[in-house]
Each structure stands twice: as structure tokens, then as C-alpha cells.
mmCIF file of C-alpha atoms in Angstrom:
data_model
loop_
_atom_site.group_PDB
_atom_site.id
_atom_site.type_symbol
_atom_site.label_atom_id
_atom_site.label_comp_id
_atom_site.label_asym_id
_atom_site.label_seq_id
_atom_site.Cartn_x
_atom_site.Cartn_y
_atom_site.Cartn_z
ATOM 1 C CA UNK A 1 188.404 151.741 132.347
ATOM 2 C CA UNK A 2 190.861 150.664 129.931
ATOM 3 C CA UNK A 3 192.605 148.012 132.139
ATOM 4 C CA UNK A 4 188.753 146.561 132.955
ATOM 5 C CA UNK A 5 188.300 146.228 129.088
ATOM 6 C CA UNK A 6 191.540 144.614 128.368
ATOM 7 C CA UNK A 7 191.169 142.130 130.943
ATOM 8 C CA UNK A 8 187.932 141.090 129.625
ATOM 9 C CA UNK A 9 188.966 140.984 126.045
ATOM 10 C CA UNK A 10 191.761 138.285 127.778
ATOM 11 C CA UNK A 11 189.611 136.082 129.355
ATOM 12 C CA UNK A 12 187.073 136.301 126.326
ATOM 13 C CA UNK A 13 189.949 134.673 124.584
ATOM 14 C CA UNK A 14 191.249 132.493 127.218
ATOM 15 C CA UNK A 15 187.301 131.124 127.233
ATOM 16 C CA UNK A 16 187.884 130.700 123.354
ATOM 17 C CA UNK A 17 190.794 128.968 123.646
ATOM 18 C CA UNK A 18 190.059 126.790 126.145
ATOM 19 C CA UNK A 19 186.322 125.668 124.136
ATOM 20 C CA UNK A 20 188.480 125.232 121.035
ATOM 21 C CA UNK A 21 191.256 123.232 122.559
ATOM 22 C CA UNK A 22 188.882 120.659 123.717
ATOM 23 C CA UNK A 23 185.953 120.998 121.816
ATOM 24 C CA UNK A 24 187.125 121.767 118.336
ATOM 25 C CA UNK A 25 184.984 119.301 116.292
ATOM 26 C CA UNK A 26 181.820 120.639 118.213
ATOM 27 C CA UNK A 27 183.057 124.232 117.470
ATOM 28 C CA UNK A 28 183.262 124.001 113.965
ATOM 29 C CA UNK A 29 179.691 121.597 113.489
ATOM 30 C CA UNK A 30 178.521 124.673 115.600
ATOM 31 C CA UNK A 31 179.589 127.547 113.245
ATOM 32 C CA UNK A 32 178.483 125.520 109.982
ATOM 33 C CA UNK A 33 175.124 125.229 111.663
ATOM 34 C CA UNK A 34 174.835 128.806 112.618
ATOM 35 C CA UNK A 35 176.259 129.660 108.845
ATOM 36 C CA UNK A 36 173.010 128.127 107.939
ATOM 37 C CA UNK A 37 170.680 130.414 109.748
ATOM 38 C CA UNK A 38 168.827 133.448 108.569
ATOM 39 C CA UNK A 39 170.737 136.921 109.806
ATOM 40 C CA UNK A 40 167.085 137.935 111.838
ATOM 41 C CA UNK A 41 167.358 134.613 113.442
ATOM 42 C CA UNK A 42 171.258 135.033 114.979
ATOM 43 C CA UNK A 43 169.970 138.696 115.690
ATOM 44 C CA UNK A 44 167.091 137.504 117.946
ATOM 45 C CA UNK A 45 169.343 134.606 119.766
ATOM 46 C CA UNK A 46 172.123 137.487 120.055
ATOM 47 C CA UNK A 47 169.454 139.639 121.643
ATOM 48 C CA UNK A 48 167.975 137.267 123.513
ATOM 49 C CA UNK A 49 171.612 136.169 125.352
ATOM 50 C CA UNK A 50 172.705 139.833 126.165
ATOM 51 C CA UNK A 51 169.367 140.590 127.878
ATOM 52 C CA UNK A 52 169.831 137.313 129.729
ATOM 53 C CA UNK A 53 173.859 137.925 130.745
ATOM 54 C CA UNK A 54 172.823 141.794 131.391
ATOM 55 C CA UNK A 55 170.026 140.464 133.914
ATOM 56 C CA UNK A 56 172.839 137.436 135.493
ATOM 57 C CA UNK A 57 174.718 140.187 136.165
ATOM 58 C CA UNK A 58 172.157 142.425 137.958
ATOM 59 C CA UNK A 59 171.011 139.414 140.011
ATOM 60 C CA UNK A 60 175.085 138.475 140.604
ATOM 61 C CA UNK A 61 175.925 141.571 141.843
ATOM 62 C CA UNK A 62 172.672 142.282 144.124
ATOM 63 C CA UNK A 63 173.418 138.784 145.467
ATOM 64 C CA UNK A 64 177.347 139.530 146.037
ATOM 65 C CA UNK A 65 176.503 142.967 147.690
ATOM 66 C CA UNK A 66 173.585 141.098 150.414
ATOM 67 C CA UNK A 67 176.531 138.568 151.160
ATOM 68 C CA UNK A 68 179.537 141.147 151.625
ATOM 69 C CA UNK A 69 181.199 141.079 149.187
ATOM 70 C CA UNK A 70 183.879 144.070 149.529
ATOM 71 C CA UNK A 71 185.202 143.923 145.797
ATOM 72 C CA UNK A 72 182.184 143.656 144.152
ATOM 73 C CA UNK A 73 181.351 142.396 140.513
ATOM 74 C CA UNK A 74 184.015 144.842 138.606
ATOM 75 C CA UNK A 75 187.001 143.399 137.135
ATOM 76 C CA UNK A 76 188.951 144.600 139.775
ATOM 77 C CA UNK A 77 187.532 142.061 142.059
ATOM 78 C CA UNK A 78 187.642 140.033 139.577
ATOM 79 C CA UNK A 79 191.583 140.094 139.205
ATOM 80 C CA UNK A 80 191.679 139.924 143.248
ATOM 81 C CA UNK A 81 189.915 136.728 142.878
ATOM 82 C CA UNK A 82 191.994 135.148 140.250
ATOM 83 C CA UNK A 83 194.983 136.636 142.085
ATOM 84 C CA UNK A 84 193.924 135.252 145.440
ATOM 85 C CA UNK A 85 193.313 131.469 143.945
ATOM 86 C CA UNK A 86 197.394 131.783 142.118
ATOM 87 C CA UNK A 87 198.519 132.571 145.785
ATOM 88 C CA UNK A 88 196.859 129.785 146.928
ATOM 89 C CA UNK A 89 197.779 127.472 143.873
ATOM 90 C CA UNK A 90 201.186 128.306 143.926
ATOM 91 C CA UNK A 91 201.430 128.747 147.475
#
């Protein structure tokens, strides 16, 4: 379980990187906005994207398991994936 939440935590801050890297004028317009918002609001749009990711992944994983898929949604299949497209990157 530990491995699953470590490799999350690394692509949370590969996504990060990536946004800031080329976005970074957007980024910080972004956070001065939100800076600007009442706490209740940010709780509700907080609230409001975890329900929707929670239910992405529900439909995700329903749809991988009706097409086959053998490793499923965990971030074991996860690395498999990333560690099948490298093989075939690198060749």
C-alpha cells in the first residue's frame, strides 16, 4: 500500500511540474484568484471535484473491467502501463 501511495504522490508532482513549467503565469493568476475567495467557497469546489474524480474512477474502472482489462485501475497497472510505453519508447 505504501509503494501505491508513493507513486501517486510522484506523479501528483510530476503533473505539478509539468503545469508549472509551461503554464506558470496562468498558475500564479490562478492562485491570486483563488486567494480571493471565501474558505466555504474553495470547500464546496474541493467537494464538488473529489465527488466528481471518486465517480471517474468508478465509471473508469467498471469500463476497464467490461473491456478486459487484466491489471485493472490500481497503481500497479498503472506502473505496467507506464512501463510498457518506456519499452516501447526506448525500444
Amino acid at each position: 500500500m505504501a509503494i501505491e501511495l508513493l507513486t501517486f504522490l510522484g506523479l501528483v508532482i510530476v503533473v505539478e511540474g509539468v503545469l508549472l513549467a509551461l503554464f506558470p503565469a496562468a498558475l500564479v493568476r490562478m492562485m491570486h484568484d483563488m486567494a480571493a475567495q471565501p474558505p466555504e467557497r474553495l470547500r464546496r469546489i474541493g467537494l464538488v471535484a473529489a465527488v466528481c474524480g471518486g465517480a471517474f474512477l468508478l465509471v473508469l474502472s467498471g469500463w476497464l473491467a467490461d473491456h478486459g482489462a487484466t491489471a485493472g485501475l490500481g497503481f500497479r497497472g498503472l506502473r505496467a502501463w507506464f512501463a510498457q510505453g518506456l519499452s516501447v519508447i526506448t525500444g
